[in-house]
Coordinates of C-alpha atoms in Angstrom, one line a residue:
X96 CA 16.7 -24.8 6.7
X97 CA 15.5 -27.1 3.9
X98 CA 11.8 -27.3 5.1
X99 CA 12.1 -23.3 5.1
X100 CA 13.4 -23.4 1.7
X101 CA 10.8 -25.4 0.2
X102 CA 7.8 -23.7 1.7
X103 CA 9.4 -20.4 0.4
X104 CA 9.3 -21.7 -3.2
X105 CA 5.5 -23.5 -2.4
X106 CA 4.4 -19.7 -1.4
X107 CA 6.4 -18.4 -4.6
X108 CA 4.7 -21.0 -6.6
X109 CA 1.6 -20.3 -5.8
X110 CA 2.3 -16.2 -5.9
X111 CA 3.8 -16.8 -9.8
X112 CA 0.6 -18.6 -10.8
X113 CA -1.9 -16.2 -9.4
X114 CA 0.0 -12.9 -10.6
X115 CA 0.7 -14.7 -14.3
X116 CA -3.3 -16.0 -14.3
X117 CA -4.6 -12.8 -13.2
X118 CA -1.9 -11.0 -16.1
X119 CA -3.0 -13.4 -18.6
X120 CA -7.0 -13.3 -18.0
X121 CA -6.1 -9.2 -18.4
X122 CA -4.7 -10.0 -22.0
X123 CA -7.2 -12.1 -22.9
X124 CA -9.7 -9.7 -21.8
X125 CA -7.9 -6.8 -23.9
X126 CA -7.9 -9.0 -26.9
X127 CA -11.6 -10.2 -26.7
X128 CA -12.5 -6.4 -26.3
X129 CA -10.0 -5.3 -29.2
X130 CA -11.4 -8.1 -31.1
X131 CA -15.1 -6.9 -30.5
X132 CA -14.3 -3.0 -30.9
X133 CA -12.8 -3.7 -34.4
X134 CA -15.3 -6.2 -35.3
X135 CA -18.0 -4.0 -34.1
X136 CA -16.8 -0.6 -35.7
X137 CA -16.0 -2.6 -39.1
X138 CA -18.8 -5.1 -39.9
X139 CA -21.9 -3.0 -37.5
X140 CA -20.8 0.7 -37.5
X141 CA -21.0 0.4 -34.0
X142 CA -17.4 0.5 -32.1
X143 CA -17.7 -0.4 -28.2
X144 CA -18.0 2.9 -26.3
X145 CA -15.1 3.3 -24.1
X146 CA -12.8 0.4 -25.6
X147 CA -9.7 2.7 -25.8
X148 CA -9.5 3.8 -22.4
X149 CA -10.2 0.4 -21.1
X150 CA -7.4 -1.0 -23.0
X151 CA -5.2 1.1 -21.6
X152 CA -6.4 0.8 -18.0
X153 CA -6.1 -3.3 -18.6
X154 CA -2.1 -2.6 -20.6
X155 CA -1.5 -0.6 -17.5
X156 CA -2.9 -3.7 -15.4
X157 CA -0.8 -5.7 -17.5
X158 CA 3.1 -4.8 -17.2
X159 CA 2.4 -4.0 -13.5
X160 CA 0.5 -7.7 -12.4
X161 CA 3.7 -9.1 -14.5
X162 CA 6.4 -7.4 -12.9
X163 CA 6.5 -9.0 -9.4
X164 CA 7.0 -12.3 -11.4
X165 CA 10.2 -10.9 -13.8
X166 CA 11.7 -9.4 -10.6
X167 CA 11.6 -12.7 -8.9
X168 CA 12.8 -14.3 -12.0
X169 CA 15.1 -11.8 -12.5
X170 CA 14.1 -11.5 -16.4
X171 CA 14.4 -7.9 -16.9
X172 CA 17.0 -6.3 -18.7
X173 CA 20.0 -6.1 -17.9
X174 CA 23.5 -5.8 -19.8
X175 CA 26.6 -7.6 -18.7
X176 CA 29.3 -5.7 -18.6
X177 CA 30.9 -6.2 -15.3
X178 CA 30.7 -10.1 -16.2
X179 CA 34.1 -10.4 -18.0
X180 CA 36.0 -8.9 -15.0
X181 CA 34.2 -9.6 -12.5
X182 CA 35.4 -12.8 -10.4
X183 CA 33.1 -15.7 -10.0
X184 CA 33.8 -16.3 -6.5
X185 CA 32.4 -13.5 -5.8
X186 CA 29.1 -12.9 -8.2
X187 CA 27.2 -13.5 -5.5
X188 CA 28.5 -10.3 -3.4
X189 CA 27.4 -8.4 -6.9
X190 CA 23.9 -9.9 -7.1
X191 CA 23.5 -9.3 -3.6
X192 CA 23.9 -5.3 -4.3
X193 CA 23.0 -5.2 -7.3
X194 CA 19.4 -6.3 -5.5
X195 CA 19.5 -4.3 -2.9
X196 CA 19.7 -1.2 -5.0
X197 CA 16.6 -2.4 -7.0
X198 CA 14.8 -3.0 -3.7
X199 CA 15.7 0.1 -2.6
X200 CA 14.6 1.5 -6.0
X201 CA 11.3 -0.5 -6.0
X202 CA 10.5 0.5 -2.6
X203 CA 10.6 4.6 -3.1
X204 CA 8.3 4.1 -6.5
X205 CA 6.3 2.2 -4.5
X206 CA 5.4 4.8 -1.8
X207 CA 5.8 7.8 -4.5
X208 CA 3.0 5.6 -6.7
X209 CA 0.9 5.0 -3.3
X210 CA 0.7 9.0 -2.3
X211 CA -0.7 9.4 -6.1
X212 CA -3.2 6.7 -5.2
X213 CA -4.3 8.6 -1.9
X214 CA -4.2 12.2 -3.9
X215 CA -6.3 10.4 -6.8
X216 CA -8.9 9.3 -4.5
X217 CA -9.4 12.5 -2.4
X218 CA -9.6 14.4 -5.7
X219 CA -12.2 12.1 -6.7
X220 CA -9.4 11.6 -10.2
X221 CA -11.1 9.2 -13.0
X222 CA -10.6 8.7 -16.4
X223 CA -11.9 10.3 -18.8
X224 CA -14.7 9.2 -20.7
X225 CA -16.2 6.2 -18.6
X226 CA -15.5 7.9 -15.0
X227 CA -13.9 5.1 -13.7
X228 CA -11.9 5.8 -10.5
X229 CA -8.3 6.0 -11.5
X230 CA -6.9 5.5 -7.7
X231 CA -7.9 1.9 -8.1
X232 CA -5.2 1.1 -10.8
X233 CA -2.8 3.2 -9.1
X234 CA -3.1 1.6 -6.1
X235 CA -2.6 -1.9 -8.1
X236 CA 0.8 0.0 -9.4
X237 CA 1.9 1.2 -5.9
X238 CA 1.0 -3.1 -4.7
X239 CA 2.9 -4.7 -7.4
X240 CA 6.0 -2.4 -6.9
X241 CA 6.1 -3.3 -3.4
X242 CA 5.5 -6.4 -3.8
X243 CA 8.5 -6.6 -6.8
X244 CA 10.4 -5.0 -4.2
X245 CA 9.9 -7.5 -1.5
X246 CA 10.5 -10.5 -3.8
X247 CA 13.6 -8.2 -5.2
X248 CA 15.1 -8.1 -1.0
X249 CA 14.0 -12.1 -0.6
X250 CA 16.6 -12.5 -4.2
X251 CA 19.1 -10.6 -2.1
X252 CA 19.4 -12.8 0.9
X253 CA 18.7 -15.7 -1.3
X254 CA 22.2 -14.6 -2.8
X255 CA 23.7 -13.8 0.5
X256 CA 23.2 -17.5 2.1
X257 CA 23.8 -18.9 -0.3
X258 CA 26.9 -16.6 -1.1
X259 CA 27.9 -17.4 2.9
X260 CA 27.0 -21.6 2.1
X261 CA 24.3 -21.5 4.4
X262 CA 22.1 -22.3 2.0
X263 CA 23.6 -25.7 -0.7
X264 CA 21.7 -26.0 -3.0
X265 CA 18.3 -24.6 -4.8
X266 CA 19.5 -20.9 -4.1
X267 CA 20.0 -18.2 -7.1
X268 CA 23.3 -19.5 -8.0
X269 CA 22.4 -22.9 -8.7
X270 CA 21.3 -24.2 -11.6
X271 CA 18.4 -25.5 -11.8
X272 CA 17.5 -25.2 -8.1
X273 CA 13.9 -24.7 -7.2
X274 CA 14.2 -21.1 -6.8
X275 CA 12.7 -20.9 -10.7

């Protein structure tokens, strides 16, 4: 079970870098364009055709390319009020539904996103003012929520072994285990 453990959190490894290098060349890319548009428009009179909507396309890019990696993480909000009176034998019977739900939850936005991806496509859908086919970002939505929702299920039986003790150590529980 160990050597299955620690492949799991090589593959994660390698998915959190990816998704966080591909999220921050998008903001780097929105701030060299916002820093161009402004310097453009204020010191040439001459503002970069288009930077609006490609801003938004890339903010869109953005909070989707990040999410898989806060659901894995399990850095979104949340408030605690179950925590008090809740016993700590058995948090990990909470996590473990608690993630389900949010799989489950993932998972329908994902396929709802997906059929607007298909329907934007056959309509020929693009944005506005520089035509660019808006099925390709939705598509990217309708990815990252299925893939938030898969890492979301892999959390959930993460809890449940080691919950059950069949996994020791480096599980959600602990801290400090590899799963971070």
């Amino acid at each position: 079970m160990h050597t299955l453990t620690t492949r799991a959190t090589r593959v994660g490894r390698v998915l959190q870098l990816t998704l966080e290098g591909v999220a921050g060349a998008t903001l780097f890319g929105m701030m060299l364009l916002t820093t161009a548009d402004v310097t453009g428009r204020y010191f040439f009179n001459s503002p970069i055709l288009g930077a609006v909507e490609l801003t938004q396309l890339m903010l869109a890019a953005l909070v989707f390319l990040s999410l898989p990696v806060v659901c894995w993480r399990q850095e979104h909000i949340s408030v605690d009020l179950l925590d008090a009176i809740f016993p700590a034998r058995l948090v990990w019977v909470r996590e473990v539904i608690v993630n389900l739900v949010v799989t489950a939850a993932l998972w329908v936005m994902a396929q709802r996103v997906w059929a607007l991806a298909e329907r934007a496509f056959d309509w020929g859908d693009v944005t506005e003012f520089l035509r660019i086919p808006r099925g390709y970002l939705i598509g990217l939505i309708a990815i990252m929520l299925a893939l938030s929702a898969l890492l979301t299920l892999a959390r959930a039986v993460l809890y449940l072994l080691e919950g059950l003790k069949v996994v020791e150590q480096g599980g959600p529980l602990s801290k400090g285990g590899t799963h971070d």
